[in-house]
Short mmCIF file of C-alpha atoms in Angstrom, two decimals:
data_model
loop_
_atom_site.label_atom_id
_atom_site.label_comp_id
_atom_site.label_asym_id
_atom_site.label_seq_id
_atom_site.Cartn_x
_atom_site.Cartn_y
_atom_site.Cartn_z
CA UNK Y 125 -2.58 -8.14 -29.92
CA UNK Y 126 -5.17 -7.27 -27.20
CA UNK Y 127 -4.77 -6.62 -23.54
CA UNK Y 128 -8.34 -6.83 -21.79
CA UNK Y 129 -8.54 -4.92 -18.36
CA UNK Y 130 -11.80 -5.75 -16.69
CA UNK Y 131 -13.36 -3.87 -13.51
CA UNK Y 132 -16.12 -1.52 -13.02
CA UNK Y 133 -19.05 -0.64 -10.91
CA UNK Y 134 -17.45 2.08 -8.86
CA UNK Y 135 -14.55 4.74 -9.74
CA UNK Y 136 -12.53 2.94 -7.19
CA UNK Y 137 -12.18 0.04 -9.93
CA UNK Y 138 -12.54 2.43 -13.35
CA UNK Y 139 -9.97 4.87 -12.29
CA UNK Y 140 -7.08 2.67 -12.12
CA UNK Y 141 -8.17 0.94 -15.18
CA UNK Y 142 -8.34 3.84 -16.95
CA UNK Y 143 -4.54 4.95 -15.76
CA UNK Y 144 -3.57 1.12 -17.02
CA UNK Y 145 -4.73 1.75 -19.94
CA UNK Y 146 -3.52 4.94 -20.82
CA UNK Y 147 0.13 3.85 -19.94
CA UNK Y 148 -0.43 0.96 -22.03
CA UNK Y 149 -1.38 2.95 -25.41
CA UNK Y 150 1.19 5.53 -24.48
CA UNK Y 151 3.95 3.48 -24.08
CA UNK Y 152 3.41 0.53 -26.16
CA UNK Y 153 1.97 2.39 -29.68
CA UNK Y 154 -0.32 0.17 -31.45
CA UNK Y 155 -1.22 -2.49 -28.59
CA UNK Y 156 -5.09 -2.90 -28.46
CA UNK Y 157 -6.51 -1.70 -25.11
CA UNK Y 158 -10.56 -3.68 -24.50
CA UNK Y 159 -11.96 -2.92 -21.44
CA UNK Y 160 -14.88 -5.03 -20.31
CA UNK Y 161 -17.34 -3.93 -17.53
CA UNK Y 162 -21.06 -4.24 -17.39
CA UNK Y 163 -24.00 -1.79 -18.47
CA UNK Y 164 -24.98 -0.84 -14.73
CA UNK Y 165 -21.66 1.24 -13.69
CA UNK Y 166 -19.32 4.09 -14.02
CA UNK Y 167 -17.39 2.78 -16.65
CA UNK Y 168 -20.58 3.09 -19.53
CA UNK Y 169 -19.52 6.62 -19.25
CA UNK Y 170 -15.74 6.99 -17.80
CA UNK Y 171 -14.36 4.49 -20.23
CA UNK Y 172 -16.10 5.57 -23.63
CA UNK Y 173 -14.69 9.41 -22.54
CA UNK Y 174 -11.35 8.80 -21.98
CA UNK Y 175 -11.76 6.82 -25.56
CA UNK Y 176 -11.06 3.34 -24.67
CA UNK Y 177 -13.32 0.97 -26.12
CA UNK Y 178 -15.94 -1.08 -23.22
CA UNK Y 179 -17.93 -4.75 -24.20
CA UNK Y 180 -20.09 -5.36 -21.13
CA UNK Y 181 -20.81 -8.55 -20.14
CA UNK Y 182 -24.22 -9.33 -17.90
CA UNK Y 183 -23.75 -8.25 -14.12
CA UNK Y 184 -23.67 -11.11 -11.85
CA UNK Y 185 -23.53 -10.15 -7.75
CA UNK Y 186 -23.40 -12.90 -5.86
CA UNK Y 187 -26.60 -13.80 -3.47
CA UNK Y 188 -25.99 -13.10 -0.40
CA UNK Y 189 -29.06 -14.25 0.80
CA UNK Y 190 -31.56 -16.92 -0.18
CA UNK Y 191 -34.38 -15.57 -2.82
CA UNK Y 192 -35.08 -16.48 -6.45
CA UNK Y 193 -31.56 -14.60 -7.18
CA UNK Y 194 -29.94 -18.22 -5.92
CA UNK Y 195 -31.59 -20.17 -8.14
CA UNK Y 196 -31.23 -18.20 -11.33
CA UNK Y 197 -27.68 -17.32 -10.31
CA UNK Y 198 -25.70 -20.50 -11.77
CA UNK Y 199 -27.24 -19.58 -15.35
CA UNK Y 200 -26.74 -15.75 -15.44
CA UNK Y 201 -23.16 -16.94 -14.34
CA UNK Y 202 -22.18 -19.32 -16.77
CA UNK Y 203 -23.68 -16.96 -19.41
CA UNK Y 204 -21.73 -14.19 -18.10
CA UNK Y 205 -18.23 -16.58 -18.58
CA UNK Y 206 -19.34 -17.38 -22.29
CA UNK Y 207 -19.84 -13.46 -22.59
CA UNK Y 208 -16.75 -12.81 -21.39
CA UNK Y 209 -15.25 -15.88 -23.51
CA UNK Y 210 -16.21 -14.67 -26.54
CA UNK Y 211 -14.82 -11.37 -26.14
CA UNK Y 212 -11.64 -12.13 -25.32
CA UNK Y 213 -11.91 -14.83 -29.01
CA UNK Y 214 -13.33 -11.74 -31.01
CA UNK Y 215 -10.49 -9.32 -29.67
CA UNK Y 216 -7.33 -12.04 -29.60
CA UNK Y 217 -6.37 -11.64 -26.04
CA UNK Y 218 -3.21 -12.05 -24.87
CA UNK Y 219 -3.25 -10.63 -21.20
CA UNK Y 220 -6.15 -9.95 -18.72
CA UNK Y 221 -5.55 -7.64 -16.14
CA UNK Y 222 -8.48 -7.56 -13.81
CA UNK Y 223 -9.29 -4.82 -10.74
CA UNK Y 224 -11.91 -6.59 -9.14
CA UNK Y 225 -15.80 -5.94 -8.84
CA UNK Y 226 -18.83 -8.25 -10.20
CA UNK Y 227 -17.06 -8.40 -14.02
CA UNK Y 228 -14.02 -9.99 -13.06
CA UNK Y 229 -14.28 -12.72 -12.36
CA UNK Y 230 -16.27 -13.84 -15.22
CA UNK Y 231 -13.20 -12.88 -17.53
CA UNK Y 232 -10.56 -14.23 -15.74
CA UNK Y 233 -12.41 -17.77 -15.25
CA UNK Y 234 -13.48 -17.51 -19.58
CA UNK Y 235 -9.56 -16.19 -19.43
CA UNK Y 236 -8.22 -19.14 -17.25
CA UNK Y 237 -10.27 -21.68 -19.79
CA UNK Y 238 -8.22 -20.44 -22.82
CA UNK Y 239 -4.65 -20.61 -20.98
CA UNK Y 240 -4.51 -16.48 -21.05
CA UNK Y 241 -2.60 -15.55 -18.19
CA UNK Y 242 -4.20 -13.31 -15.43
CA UNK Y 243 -3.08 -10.23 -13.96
CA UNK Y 244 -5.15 -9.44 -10.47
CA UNK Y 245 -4.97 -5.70 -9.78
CA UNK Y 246 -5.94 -5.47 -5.96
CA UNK Y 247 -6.74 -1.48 -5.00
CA UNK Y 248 -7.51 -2.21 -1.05
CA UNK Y 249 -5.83 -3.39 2.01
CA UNK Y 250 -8.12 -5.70 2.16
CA UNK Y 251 -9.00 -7.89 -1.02
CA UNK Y 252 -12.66 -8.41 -2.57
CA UNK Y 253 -13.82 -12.18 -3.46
CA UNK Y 254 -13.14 -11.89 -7.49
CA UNK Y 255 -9.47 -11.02 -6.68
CA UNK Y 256 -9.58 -13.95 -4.18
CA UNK Y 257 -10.57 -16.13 -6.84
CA UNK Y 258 -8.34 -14.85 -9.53
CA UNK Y 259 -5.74 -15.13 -7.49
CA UNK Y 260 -5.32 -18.72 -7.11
CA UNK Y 261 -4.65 -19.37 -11.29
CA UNK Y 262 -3.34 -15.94 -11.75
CA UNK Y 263 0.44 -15.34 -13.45
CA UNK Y 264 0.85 -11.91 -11.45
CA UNK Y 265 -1.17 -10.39 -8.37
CA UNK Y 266 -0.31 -7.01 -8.35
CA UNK Y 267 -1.04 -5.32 -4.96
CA UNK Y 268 -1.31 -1.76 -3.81
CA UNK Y 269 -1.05 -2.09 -0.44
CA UNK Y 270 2.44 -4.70 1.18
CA UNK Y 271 0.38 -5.75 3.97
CA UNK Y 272 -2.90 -6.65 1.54
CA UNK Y 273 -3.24 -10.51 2.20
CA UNK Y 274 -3.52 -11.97 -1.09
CA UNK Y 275 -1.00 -13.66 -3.05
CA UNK Y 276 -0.47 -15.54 -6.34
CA UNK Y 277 -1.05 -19.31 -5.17
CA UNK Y 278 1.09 -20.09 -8.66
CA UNK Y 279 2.15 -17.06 -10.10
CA UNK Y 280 4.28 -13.93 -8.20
CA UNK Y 281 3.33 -11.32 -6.49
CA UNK Y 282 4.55 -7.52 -6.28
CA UNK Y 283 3.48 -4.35 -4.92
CA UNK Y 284 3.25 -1.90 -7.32
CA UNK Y 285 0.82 0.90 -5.62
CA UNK Y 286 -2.32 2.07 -7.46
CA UNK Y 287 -2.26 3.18 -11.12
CA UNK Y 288 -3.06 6.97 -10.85
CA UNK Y 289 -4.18 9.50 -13.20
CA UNK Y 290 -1.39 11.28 -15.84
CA UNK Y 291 -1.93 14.26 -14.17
CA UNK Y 292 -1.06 13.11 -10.92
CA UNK Y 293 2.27 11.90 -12.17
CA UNK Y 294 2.90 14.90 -13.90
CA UNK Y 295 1.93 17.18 -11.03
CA UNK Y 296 4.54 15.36 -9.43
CA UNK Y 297 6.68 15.07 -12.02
CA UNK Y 298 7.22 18.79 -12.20
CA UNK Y 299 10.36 20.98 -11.01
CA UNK Y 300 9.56 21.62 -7.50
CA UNK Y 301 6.90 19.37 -7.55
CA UNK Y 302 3.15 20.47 -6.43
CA UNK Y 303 3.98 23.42 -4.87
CA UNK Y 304 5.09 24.78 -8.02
CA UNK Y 305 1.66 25.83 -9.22
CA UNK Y 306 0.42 26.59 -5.50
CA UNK Y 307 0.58 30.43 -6.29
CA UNK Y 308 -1.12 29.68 -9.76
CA UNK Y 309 -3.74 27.55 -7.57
CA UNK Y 310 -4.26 29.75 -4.90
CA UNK Y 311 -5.39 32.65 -6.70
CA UNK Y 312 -7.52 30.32 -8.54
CA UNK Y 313 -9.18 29.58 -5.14
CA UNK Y 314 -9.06 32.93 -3.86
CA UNK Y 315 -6.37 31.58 -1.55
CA UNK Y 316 -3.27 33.30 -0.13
CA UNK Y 317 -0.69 30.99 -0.72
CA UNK Y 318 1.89 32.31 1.64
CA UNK Y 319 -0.58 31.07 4.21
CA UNK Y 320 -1.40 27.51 5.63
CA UNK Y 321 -4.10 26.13 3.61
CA UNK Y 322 -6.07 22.97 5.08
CA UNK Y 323 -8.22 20.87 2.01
CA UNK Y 324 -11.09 18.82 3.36
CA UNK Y 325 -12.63 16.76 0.91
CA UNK Y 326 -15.21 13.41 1.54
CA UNK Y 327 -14.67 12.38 -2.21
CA UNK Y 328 -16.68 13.23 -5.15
CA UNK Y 329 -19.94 12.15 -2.93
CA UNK Y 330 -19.31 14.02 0.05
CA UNK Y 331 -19.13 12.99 3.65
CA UNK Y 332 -22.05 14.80 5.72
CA UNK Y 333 -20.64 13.98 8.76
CA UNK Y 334 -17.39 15.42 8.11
CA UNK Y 335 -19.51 19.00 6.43
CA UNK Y 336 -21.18 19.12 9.80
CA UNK Y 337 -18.22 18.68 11.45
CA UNK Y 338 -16.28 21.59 9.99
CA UNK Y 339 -19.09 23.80 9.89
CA UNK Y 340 -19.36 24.34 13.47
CA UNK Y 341 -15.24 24.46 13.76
CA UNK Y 342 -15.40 26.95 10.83
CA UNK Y 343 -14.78 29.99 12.84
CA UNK Y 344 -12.35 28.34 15.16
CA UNK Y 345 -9.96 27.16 12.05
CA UNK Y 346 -10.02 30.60 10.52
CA UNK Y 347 -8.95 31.93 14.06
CA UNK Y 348 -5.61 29.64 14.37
CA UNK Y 349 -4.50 31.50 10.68
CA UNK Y 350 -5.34 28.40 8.55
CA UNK Y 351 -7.10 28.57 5.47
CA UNK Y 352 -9.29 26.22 4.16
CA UNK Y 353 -10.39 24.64 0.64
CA UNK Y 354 -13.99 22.47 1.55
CA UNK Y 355 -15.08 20.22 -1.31
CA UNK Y 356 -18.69 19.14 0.77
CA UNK Y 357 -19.54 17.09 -2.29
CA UNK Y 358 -22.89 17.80 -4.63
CA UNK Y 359 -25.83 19.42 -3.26
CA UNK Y 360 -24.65 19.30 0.01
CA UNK Y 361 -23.09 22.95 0.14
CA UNK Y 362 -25.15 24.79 1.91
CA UNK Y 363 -24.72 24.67 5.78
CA UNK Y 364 -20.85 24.86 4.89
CA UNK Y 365 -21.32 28.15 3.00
CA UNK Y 366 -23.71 29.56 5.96
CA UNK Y 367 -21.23 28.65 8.08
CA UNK Y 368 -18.05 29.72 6.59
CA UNK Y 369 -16.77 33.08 8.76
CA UNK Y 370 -15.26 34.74 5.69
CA UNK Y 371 -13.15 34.30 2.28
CA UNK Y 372 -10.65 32.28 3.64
CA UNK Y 373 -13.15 29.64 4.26
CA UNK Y 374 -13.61 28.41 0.47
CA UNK Y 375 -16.85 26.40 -0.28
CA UNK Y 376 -17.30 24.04 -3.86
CA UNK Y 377 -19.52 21.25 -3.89
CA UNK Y 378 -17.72 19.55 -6.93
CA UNK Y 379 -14.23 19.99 -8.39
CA UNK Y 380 -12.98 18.16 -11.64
CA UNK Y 381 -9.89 18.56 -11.50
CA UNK Y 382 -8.02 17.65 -7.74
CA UNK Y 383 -4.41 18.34 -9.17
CA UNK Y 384 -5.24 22.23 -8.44
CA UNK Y 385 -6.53 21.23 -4.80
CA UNK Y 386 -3.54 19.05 -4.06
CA UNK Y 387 -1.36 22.18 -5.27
CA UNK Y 388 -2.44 24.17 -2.52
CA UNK Y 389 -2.56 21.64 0.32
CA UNK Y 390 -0.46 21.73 3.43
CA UNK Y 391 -3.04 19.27 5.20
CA UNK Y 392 -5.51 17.02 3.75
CA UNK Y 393 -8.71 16.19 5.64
CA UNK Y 394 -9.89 13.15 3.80
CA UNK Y 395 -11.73 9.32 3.83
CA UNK Y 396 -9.39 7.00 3.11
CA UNK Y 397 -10.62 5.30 0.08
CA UNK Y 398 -7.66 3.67 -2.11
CA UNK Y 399 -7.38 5.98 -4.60
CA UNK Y 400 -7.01 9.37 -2.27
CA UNK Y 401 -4.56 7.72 0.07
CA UNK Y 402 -2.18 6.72 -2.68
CA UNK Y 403 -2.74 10.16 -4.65
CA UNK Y 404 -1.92 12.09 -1.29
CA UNK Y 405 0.94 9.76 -0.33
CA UNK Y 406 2.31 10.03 -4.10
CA UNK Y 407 2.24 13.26 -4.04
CA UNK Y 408 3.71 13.79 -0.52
CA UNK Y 409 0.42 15.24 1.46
CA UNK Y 410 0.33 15.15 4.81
CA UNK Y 411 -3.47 13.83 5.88
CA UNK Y 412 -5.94 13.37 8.63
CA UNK Y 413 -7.92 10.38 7.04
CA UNK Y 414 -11.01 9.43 8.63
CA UNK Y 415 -12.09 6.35 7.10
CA UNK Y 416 -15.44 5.41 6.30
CA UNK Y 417 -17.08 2.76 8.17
CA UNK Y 418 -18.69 0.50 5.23
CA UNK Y 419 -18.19 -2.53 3.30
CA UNK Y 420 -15.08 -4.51 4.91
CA UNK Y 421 -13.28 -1.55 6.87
CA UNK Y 422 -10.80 -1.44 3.98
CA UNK Y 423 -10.59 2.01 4.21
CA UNK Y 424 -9.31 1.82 7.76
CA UNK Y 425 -6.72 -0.63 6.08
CA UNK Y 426 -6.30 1.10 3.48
CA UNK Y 427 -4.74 4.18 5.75
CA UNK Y 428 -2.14 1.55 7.72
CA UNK Y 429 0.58 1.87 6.06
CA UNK Y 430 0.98 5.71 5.57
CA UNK Y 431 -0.03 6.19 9.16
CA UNK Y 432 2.34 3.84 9.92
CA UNK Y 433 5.16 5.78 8.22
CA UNK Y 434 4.07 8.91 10.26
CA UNK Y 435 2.75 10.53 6.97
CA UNK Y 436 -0.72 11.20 8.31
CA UNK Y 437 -3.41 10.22 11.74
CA UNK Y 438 -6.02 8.76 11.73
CA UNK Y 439 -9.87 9.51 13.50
CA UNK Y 440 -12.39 7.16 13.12
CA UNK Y 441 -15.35 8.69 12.08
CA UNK Y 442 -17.40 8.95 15.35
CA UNK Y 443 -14.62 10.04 17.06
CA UNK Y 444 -14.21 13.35 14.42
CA UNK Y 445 -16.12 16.59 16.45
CA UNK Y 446 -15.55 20.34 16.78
CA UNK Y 447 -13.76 19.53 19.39
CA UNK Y 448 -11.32 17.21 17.47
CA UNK Y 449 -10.60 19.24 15.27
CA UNK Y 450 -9.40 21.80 17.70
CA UNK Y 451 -7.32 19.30 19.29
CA UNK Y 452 -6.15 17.17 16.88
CA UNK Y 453 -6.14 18.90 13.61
CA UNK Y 454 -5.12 22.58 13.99
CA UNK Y 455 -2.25 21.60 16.54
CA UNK Y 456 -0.36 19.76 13.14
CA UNK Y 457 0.28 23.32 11.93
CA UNK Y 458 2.52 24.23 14.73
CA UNK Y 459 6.21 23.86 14.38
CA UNK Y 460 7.48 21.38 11.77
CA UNK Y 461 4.98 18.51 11.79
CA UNK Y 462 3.98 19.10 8.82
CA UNK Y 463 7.03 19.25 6.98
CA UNK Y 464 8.26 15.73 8.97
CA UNK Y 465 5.04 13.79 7.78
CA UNK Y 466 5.02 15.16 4.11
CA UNK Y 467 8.27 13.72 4.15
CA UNK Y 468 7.23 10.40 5.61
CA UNK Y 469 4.11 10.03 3.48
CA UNK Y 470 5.80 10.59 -0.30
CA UNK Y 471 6.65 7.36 -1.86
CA UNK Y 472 4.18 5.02 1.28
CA UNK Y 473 2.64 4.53 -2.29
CA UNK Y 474 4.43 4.66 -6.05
CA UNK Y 475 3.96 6.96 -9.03
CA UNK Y 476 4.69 4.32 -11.41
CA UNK Y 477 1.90 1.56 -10.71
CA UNK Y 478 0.07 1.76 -14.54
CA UNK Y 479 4.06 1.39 -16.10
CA UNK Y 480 4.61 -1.29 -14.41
CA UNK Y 481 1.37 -2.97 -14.87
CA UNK Y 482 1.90 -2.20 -18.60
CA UNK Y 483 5.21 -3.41 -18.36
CA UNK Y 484 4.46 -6.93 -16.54
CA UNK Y 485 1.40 -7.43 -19.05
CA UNK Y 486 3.35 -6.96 -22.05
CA UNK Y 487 6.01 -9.58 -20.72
CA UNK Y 488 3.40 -12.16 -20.11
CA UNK Y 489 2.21 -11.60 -23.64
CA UNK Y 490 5.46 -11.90 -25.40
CA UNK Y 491 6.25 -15.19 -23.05
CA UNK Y 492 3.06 -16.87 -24.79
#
C-alpha cells in the first residue's frame, strides 16, 4: 500500500509534507510513503535528504496572462495528469494527500479519475487555487487555520494545524517544555539566560526591512536589558553586525536548527508565514509578527487567529521603525505580558497535525 503526498515549490509546501510523512513511516511500519513534486523546487533536494522517495511530474503554472504559455498550456496539462496517473498505477495508491502548489492538482485530478480519495492539506488562512479545486471531490480537507475558507463540497472538513517538524514536537514534548534547554541554548549563543532574550528572525531568506529596522534600534534594545538573537538571513549580515552595540546583540545569517532559537525566546520578532506562526504558537512563543506584504496577504491571515487569542501583535510592515520598536516592542517586557500571551498563544495551533493526517489517510485507505 502507497500513500502519495504531493506539494512542492517552496518549503512552505515541503516542510509539512515532509512532517506527514515521517509520522506516517513512524507510526504505521511498512506503509509506502511517494512523494511527487516537480524538478524546479525545494523538494529535488529536501525530500531525497530526509529519505523519502520524489517522482516529479512536469510543472504546469497557470497563465496568468495571454502569451504562447496559453496556448501550449492545455497539453503540458493533460500530460502532467497522465504523469501523475501513472505514478500513482506504478506505486498502488491508496490515499493522496496533497499541500497545494503547481503539482497538485495534477495528482489529485489523475487521483479523482481512479476513485482514490483526496486529502487537501491547506497551510494558509487563505487557500491557493489547487486546494480550491481539490476541494470540491476531496474525502477530507484538512485545514490549519478555523477561519481558512475552504471546505470539502462532499467530503468533511477538520482543523488539524500544520504538520511540524519531530523536533518541534519533541522540544515541546519535553519536561518543562522549551525552556528546559534555554541554559543549554544560551550558552550556545553566548546568551545569559537569566536575562530577557528577544529572537528576530525574517525566515531562512531574511527580511531587509526588518535588519534595517533593528539595526538602528540596536543600541536602544540593549539599553532596556533585553538581549537579542538576530537571524538577518544569508549574506545579509553585515549592517546588523556593524551595528550591534555589544555581545548581547547576537548576529547569524543562517541557523539550521530553530529548536535552539525557540529555546531561548521570550519574544519572537517574526513574518508570519504558516509554518513560523504555528511553530511559535505550538510551542507557546509570544510574537510580534509583521507579515509580509506578497502574494494574497495570507500572511496577514495567517497571524488572525493567534493575535486574536492575545498570543502575539501585529505591525504591518511599513508601519515597523526604530521608533516602533521602542514603543511597541520593548514595552511587552514590562510586567507580565509576556507570561499572559505565551499562555494565550500555546495550543492557537496543534502539535499533532502529521498524526492526525496519518491517521485520517490510513482510515480512508482501509475504507476502500
Amino acid at each position: 500500500m502507497a500513500i502519495i503526498l504531493a506539494g512542492g515549490g517552496t518549503a512552505g509546501h515541503v516542510n509539512p509534507l515532509l512532517a506527514t510523512a515521517n509520522a506516517i513511516t513512524e507510526e504505521y511500519p511498512g506503509t509506502q510513503v511517494v512523494a511527487v513534486g516537480t524538478a524546479a523546487g525545494l523538494e529535488t533536494t529536501l525530500v531525497p535528504a530526509a529519505d523519502v522517495r520524489l517522482e516529479t511530474i512536469p510543472r504546469v503554472p497557470l497563465p496568468r496572462k495571454p502569451s504562447l504559455d496559453v496556448v501550449r498550456f492545455p497539453m503540458i496539462f493533460r500530460g502532467a495528469i497522465a504523469a501523475a496517473g501513472e505514478i500513482l498505477e506504478r506505486h498502488d495508491a491508496e490515499v493522496v494527500i496533497g499541500f497545494g502548489g503547481y503539482v497538485s492538482t495534477p495528482v489529485y485530478l489523475a487521483a479523482r479519475k481512479r476513485k482514490i480519495p483526496v486529502i487537501v492539506h491547506e497551510g494558509n488562512a487563505r487557500p491557493g487555487m489547487a486546494n480550491k479545486l481539490g476541494a470540491r471531490f476531496a474525502a477530507t480537507v484538512a485545514l490549519t487555520f478555523p477561519s481558512t475558507p475552504l471546505r470539502a463540497a462532499k467530503g468533511i472538513t477538520v482543523s488539524v494545524g500544520l504538520p511540524l517538524k519531530r523536533a518541534i514536537e519533541q522540544l515541546s514534548a519535553r519536561p518543562g517544555g522549551r525552556k528546559s534547554l534555554r541554559e543549554e541554548a544560551a550558552a550556545r549563543f553566548g546568551l545569559d539566560p537569566a536575562s530577557p532574550i528577544m529572537l528576530v528572525t525574517g525566515g531562512s531568506s531574511g527580511a531587509l526591512h526588518m535588519n534595517e529596522v533593528f539595526a538602528q534600534a540596536a543600541a536602544d534594545i540593549r539599553a532596556a536589558g533585553v538581549q537579542v538573537l538576530h537571524i538577518t538571513g544569508k549574506d545579509k549580515d553585515d549592517a546588523v553586525r556593524a551595528a550591534a552595540p555589544d555581545p548581547g546583540y547576537v548576529v547569524l545569517d543562517y541557523l539550521s536548527d530553530m529548536e535552539s532559537a525557540y529555546a531561548v525566546a521570550d519574544l519572537a520578532v517574526s513574518r508570519s508565514g504558516a509554518g513560523m506562526v504555528a511553530e511559535l504558537s505550538a510551542l507557546g512563543i509570544p510574537a510580534v509578527f509583521v507579515p509580509l506584504s506578497v502574494g494574497n496577504g495570507e500572511q496577514a491571515l495567517n497571524a488572525r487567529d493567534v493575535v486574536s487569542a492575545g498570543g502575539a501583535i501585529l505591525i504591518e510592515n511599513k508601519a515597523l521603525t526604530a521608533e516602533k520598536v521602542r514603543s511597541a516592542i520593548l514595552p511587552l517586557f514590562e510586567g507580565d505580558q509576556l507570561e499572559t500571551m505565551a499562555e494565550r498563544s500555546k495550543g492557537v495551533s496543534p502539535l499533532n497535525a502529521a498524526s492526525r493526517l496519518a491517521s485520517i489517510a490510513m482510515r480512508l485507505a482501509e475504507e476502500r
